Structure formats: C-alpha cells, structure tokens
Coordinates of C-alpha atoms and ligand atoms in Angstrom, one line a residue:
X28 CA 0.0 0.0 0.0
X29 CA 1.4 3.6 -0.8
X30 CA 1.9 5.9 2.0
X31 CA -0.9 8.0 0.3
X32 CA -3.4 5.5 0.5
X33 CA -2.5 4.4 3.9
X34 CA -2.9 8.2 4.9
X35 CA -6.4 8.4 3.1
X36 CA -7.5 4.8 5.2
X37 CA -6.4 6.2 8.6
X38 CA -8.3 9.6 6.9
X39 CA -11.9 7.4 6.4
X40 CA -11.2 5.1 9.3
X41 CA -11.2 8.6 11.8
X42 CA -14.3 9.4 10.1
X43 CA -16.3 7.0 10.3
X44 CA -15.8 5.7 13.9
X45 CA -16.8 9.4 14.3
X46 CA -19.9 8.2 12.9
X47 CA -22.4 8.7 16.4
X48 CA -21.1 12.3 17.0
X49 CA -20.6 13.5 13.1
X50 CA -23.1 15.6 11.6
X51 CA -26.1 13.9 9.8
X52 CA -25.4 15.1 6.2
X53 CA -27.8 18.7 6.0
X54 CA -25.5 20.0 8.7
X55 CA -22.6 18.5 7.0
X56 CA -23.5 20.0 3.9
X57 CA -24.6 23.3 5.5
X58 CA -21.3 23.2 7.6
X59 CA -19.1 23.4 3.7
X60 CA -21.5 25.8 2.5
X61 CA -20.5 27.6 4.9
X62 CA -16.8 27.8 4.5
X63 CA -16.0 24.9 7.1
X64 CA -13.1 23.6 5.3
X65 CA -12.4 20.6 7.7
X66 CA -16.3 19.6 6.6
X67 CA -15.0 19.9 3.0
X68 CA -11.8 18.2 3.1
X69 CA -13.4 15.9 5.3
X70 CA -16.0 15.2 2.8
X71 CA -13.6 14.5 -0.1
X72 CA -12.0 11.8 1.5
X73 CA -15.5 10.7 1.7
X74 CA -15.3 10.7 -2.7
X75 CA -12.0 8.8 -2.3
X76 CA -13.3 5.7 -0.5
X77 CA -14.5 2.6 -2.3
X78 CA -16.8 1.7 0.5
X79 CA -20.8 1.6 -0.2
X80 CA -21.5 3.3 3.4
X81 CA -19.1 5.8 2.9
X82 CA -20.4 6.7 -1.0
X83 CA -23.8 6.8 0.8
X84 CA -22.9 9.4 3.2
X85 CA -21.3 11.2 0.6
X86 CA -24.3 10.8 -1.6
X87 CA -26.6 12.2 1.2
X88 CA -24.4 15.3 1.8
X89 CA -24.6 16.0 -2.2
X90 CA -28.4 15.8 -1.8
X91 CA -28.7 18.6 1.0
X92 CA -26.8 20.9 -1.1
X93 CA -28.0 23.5 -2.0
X94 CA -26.1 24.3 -5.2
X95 CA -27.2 20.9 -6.5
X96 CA -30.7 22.4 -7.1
X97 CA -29.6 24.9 -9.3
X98 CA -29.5 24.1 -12.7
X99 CA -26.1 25.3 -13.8
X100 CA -23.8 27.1 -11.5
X101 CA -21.3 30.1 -12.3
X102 CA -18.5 27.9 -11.4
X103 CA -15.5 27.4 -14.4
X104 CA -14.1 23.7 -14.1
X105 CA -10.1 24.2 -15.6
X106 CA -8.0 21.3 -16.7
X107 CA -4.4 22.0 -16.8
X108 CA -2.2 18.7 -17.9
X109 CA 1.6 18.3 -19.3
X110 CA 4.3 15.8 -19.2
X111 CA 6.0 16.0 -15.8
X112 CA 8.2 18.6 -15.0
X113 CA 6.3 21.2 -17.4
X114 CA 5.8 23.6 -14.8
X115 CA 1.9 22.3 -14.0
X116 CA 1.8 22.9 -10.0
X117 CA 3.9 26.5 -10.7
X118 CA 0.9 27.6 -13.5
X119 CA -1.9 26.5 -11.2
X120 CA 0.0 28.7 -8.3
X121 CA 0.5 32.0 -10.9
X122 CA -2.6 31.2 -12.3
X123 CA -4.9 30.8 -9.3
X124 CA -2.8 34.2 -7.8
X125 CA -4.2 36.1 -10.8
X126 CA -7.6 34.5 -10.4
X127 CA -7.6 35.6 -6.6
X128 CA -6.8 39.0 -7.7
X129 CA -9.8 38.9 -9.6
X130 CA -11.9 38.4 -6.9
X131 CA -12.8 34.5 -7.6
X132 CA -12.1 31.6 -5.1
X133 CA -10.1 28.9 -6.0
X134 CA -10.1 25.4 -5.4
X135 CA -6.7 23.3 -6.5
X136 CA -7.6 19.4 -7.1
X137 CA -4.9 17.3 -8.4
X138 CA -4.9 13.8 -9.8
X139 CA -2.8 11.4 -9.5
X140 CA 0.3 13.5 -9.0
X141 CA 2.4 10.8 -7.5
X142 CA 1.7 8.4 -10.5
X143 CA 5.0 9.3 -12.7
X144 CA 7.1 9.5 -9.8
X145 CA 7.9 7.4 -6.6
X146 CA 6.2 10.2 -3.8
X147 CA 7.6 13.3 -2.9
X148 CA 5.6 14.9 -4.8
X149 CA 2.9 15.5 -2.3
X150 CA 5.7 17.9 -0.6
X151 CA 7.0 19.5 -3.5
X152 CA 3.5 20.3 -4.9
X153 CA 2.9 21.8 -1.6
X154 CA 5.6 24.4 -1.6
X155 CA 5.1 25.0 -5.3
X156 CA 1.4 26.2 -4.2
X157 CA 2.5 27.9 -1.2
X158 CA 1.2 31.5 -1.7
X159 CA -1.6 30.2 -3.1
X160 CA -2.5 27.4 -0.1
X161 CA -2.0 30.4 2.3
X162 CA -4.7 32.4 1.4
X163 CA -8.2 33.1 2.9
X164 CA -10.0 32.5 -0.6
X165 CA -8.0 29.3 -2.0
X166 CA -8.4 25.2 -1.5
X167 CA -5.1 23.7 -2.8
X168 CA -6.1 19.8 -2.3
X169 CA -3.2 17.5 -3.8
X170 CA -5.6 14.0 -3.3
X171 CA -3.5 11.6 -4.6
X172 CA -7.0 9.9 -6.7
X173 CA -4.5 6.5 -8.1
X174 CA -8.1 4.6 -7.5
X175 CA -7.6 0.8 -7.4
X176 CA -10.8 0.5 -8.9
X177 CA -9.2 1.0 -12.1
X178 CA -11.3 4.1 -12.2
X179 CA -8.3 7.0 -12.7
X180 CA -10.7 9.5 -11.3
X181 CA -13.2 8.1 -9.7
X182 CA -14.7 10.8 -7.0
X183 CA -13.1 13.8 -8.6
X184 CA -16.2 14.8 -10.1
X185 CA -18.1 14.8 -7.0
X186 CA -14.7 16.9 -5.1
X187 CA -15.4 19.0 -7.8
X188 CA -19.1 19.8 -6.5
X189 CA -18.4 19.6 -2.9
X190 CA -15.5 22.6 -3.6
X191 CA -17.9 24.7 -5.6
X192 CA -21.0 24.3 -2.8
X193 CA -18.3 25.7 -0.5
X194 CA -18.4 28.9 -3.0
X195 CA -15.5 28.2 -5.3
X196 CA -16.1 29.4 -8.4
X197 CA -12.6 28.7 -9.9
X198 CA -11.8 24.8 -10.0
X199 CA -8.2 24.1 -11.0
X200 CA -8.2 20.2 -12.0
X201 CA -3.9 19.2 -12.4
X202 CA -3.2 16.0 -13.9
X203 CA 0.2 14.3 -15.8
X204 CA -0.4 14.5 -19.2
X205 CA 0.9 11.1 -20.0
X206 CA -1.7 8.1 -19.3
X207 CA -5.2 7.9 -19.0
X208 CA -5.8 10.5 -16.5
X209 CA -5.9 13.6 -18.8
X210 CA -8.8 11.9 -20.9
X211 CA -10.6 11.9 -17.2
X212 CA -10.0 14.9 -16.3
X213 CA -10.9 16.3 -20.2
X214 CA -14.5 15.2 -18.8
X215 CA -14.8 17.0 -15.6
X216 CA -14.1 19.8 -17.2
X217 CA -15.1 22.4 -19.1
X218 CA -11.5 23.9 -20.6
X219 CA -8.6 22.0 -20.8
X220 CA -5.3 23.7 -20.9
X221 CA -2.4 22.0 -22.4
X222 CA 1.4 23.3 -21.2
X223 CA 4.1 22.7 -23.3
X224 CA 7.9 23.1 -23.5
X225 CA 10.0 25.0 -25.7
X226 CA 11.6 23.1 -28.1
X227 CA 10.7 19.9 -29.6
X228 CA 7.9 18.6 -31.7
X229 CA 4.8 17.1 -30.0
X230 CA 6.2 13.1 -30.0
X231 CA 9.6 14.7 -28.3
X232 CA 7.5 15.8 -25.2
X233 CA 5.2 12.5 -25.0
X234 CA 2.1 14.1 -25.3
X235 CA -0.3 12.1 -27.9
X236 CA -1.6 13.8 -30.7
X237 CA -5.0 12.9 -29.1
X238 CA -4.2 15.3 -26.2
X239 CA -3.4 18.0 -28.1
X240 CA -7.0 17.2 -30.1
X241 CA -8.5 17.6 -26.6
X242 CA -7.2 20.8 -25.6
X243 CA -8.9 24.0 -25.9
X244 CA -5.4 26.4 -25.1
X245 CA -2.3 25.4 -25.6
X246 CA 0.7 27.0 -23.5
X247 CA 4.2 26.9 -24.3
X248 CA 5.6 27.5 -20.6
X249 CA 9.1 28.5 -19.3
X250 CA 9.4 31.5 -22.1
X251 CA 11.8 33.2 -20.3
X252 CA 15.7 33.6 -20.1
X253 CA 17.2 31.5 -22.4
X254 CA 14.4 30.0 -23.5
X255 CA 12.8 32.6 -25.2
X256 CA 13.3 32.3 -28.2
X257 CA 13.2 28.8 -28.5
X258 CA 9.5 29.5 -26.8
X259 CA 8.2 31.7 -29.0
X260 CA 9.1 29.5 -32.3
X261 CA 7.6 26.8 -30.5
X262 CA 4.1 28.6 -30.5
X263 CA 4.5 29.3 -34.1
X264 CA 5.2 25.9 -34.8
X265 CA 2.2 24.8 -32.5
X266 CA -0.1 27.4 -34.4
X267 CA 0.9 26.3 -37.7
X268 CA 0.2 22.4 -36.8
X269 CA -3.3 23.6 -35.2
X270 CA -4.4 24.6 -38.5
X271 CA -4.3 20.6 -39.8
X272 CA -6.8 19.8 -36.6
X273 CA -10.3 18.6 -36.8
X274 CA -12.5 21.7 -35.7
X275 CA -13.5 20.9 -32.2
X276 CA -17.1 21.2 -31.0
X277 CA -17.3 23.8 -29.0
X278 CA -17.0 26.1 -32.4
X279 CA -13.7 27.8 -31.2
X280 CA -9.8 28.5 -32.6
X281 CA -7.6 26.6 -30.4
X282 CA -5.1 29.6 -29.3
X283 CA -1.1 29.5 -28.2
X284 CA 0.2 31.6 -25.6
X285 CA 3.7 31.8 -24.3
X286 CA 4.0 32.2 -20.2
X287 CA 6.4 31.8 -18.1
X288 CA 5.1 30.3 -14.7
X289 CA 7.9 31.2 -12.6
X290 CA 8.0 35.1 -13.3
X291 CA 4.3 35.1 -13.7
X292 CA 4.5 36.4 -17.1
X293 CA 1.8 36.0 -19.5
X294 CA -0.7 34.3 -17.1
X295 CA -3.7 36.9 -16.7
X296 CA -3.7 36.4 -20.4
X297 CA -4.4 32.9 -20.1
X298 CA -7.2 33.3 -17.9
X299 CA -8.4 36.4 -20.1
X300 CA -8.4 33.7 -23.3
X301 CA -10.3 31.0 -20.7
X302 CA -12.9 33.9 -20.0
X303 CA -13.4 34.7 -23.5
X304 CA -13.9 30.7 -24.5
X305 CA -16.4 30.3 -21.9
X306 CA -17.7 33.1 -22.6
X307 CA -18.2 32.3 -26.3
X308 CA -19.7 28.2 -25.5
X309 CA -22.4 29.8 -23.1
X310 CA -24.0 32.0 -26.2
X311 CA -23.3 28.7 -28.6
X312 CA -24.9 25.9 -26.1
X313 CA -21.5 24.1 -25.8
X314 CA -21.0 24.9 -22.3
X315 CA -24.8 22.9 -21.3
X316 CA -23.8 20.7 -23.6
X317 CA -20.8 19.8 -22.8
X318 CA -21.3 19.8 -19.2
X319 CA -24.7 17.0 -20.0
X320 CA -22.4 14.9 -21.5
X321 CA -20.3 15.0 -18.5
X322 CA -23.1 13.9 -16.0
X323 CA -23.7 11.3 -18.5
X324 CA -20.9 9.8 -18.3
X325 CA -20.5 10.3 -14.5
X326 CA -23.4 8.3 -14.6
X327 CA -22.3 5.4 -16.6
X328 CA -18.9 5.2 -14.6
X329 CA -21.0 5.5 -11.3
X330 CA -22.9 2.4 -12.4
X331 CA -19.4 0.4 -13.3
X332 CA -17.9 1.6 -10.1
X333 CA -20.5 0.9 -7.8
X334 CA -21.3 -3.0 -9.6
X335 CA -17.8 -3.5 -9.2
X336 CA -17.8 -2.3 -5.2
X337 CA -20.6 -4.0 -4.7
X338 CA -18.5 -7.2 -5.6
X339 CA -16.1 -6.3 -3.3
X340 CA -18.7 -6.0 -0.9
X341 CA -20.5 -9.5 -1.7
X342 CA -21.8 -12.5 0.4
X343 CA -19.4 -14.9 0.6
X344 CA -21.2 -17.2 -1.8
X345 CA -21.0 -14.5 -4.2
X346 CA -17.6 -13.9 -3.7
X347 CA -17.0 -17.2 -4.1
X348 CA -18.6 -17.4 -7.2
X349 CA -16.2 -14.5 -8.1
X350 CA -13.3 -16.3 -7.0
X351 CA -14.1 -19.6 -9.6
X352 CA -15.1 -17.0 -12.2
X353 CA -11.4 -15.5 -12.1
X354 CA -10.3 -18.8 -11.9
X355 CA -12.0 -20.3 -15.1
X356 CA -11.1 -16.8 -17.0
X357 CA -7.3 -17.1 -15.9
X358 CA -7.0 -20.6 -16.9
X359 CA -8.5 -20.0 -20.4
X360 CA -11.7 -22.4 -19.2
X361 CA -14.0 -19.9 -20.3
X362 CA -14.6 -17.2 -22.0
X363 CA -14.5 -13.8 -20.7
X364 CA -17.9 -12.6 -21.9
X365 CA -19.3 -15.6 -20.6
X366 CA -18.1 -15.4 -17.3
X367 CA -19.3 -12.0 -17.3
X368 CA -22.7 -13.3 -18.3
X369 CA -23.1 -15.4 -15.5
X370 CA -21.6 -13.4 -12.8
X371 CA -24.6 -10.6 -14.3
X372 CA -26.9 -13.4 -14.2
X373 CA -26.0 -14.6 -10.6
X374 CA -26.6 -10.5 -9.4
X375 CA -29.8 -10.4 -10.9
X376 CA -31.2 -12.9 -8.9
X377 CA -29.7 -11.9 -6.0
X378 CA -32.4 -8.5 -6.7
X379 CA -35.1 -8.5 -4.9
Ligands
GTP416 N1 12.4 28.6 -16.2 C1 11.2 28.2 -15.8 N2 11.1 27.1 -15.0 C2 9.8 26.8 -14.6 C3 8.7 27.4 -15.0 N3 7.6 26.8 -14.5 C4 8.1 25.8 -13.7 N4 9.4 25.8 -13.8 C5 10.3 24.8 -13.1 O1 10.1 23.5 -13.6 C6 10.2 22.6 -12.6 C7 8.9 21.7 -12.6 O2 7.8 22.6 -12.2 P1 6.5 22.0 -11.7 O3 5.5 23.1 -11.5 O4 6.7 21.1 -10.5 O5 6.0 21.1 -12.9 P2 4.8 20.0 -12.9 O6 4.4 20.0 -14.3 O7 3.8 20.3 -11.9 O8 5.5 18.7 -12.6 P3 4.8 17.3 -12.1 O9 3.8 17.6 -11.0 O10 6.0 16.6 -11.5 O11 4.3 16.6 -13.3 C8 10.4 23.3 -11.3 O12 11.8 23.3 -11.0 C9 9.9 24.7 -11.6 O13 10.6 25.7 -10.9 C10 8.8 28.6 -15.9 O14 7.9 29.2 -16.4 N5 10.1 28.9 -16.3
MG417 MG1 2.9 19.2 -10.4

C-alpha cells in the first residue's frame, strides 16, 4: 500500500468511527456551505473511498446541497495537464494568484500527481502552491486519486461539486499529461489547458496527438531567459500544426500563448483567453452541452464503479462465485464474456 493511501484509510477510518457524534449530512453540507473547510476536506475523503456506506454518506451530503438544485452554477471547471516537470503545480500557483486577484475563489484538485514518480511529490506540490495554499480564498487539495478500482478519477467529479458548494467558483483540475488521466480529467471539465515546453515537436515531449485534439489552449511555458526564443518559435510551430486539426465542438480557434510560470509572465492572459472561451460556449450551447455529456458519463462510470464495489462488498457465496469465475477466466476455461454473463446473471437474482 502507498503511503498515500495508507494516509487516506487512517483519513476514512477517523471518520467513520466518528460516525455517532458527526453531523447527519444537512449540517454536514450546511457546515461546507459555509466555508468549514475541515467539513470539505473531510468530505472528499468521503469521494475517495471505495466503501458503499461511505459513498452513501457522501451521496446524502450532495443531496442537502443547496447548489445541487440549481441548474447550472457560475462555477469554471479548468483542466491544466503536461508531461511532468512542465511547470503544471507552478501555473496552477500563478494562475490561481491572478484568479484571486480577480476576486474569484479557487479550489486546486490534483490527480494522481504521484503516479509518474515514486512520492515526494505531495511535498513539493505543496511548496510549489504555497502563496496560493495560504490564502483566505484558495483550497489547494493534492488527493493523490491512483483509484484501485481501475477508475483513474473516480470521485473527482463529486470533489469537484463539494468545492464549488463551498463557493469556489474557480476549479483548478492538475493531472500528468501522459496516461489515461488527462482523458478523465478532459470530462470534468469544461477547458482544458495543455502546457508545453520549448523546443521539440509534440512526439519529443510524450504528449499524444490525441491530447493535443483535446485541448482548448495550448501553452508553451518556461518562455523566459534563455528559453525565449526557443518559446516563441515553438508557439508558431504549435499554431501552424493547429491549422491541420479537426474543428473541435465547442465552435472555437484553439489559441497559443507563451508564459512563463515562474515570473508570472503571460498568465492573466491565459485566464483572459479561458474567459473569452467560456464566454463564447455559453452564447453557442456548448458549455450545457458539454457539461450533459459529462453527468452522463459520471453516470455510466457510477454504475461500473458501484457494480464493481458491490462485488467487493458480496456475500461470501457470491464472492465465491467471483473467485471460480477469475479462476476459469485465468486458466482460459471460459470465456471472458461468458463469465461476465453469468456473474450478471448470478446479481440479478440476488435482486429483490
Ligand atoms: N524557467 C522556468 N522554470 C519553470 C517554469 N515553470 C516551472 N518551472 C520549473 O520547472 C520545474 C517543474 O515545475 P512543476 O511546477 O513542478 O512542474 P509540474 O508540471 O507540476 O511537474 P509534475 O507535477 O512533476 O508533473 C520546477 O523546477 C519549476 O521551478 C517557468 O515558467 N520557467
Ligand atoms: Mg505538479
């Protein structure tokens, strides 16, 4: 078990054997409203746990919400990804310093940022997003979401709800742009900024020409000192090879901009050019559209996640059952699909 996860177990254990003096989930959920931030953090351990009574409690706090009831809030859900080392965690800090200064809240969730490397980077993140964690108006959250439910990130959209019940209105999503979390994370959101480096072509920095497809900015970061010119030709480059792209649905020109993270250079430009995009998707439908689509598929992961926790969570005939299943699968004795087939079988008559 990694230390994060063992940290996240003692996290849910303390809650729930807090179970007879906790809140019951309205003053839970009127306790985040309310800018309790232990109820918050609290409550998104709650999304990280792959236990049915846990999800329930979580489920009942999402119900007392009040933001749940209204049909679309003000909130902008920001994807930032990039191949390690990019300069992710020292955008997000620039970024949501600019953001502040605009008078928004900001909430920081990152997934999976241990996955590339072995730790450490909990403790790194966290001094990377120092001036940012300090402040009154920020949420800097570095979950460390590697679900074992093969899920990559599983409970981030409902961190993502609890953050902006709590009244941010500025969600910052970080993932490493180099497995299958960016895809996730191009679902909970609605703009997904892709960072770059200077200097070499697209297959040189790892990042899929998929990714680049899913992006709605791209930034070519560190465009400063010596890199500067190197920087700026990159953009070009990056404009010119937009131009062969499919057009993207939400109707807009995918942009470049040059920043450099570390001097805060460039970055209010950004979020002007994120302002402008969402801007532009709420007068074309894309922004309800897109964010339908999401809850659809939040929906259709919910149902794998919870069929497969539920199997976790079997009688031990069922389990059982399970276990010969695996068995015949591994051993070539059956066919997956068929195995499948029964194991759905067996559930449905376990239904009432
Ligand atoms: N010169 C320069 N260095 C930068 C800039 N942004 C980040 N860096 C440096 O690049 C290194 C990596 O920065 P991070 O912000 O940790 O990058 P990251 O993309 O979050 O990395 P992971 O979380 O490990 O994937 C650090 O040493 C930063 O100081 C920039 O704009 N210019
Ligand atoms: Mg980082």
């Amino acid at each position: 078990m990694k230390a994060s996860e063992a940290a996240r177990e003692v996290a849910l254990h303390r809650i729930r054997s807090a179970k007879s003096t906790r809140p019951s989930p309205e003053d839970w959920a009127a306790a985040i409203e309310n800018g309790d931030r232990d109820a918050l953090g609290q409550a998104i351990t709650l999304t990280e746990s792959n236990r049915l009574d846990d999800l329930q409690t979580l489920t009942a706090i999402l119900k007392a919400m009040k933001a749940s009831k209204s049909p679309r809030s003000a909130a902008n859900r920001i994807g930032i990804t990039g191949v390690p080392g990019v300069g992710k965690s020292t955008f997000i800090e620039a970024f949501g310093l600019v953001l502040l200064h605009r008078g928004h809240r900001v909430a920081v969730l990152a997934i999976d940022p241990s996955s590339s490397r072995s730790g450490g980077s909990l403790l790194g993140d966290k001094t990377r997003m120092d001036g940012l964690s300090k402040q009154e108006s920020a949420f800097v959250r570095p979950s460390p979401t590697s679900s074992n439910l093969g899920g990559v990130a599983r409970g981030t959209y409902e961190a993502i709800l609890l953050c902006e019940a709590a009244g941010y209105d500025r969600i910052l999503v970080e993932t490493v742009g180099v497995g299958q979390s960016e895809t996730a994370v191009r679902d909970l959101t609605d703009a997904f900024l892709l960072l770059m480096l200077p200097g070499g072509g697209d297959e040189l920095q790892g990042i899929k020409r998929g990714i680049m497809e899913m992006a709605d900015l791209l930034v070519v970061n560190k465009d400063d000192g010596s890199n500067r010119p190197l920087a700026r030709e990159t953009a070009s480059q990056y404009q010119q090879a937009l131009r062969l792209f499919p057009p993207n649905p939400g109707g807009h020109t995918v942009q470049v901009q040059s920043t450099s993270a570390l001097e805060k250079d460039g970055i209010g430009e950004v979020a002007d050019a994120v302002d402008a995009l969402v801007d532009q998707w709420s007068s074309n439908g894309w922004f309800e559209t897109q964010r339908q689509q999401q809850r659809l598929r939040q929906l259709d992961e919910h149902v794998h996640g919870l069929v497969r926790i539920a199997r976790w969570n079997a009688s031990s005939s069922a389990a059982s059952a399970w276990k010969r299943l695996q068995n015949e699968v591994a051993n070539n004795a059956r066919h997956p699909l068929d195995a499948a087939q029964e194991w759905s079988n067996l559930r449905t008559q376990q239904e009432p």
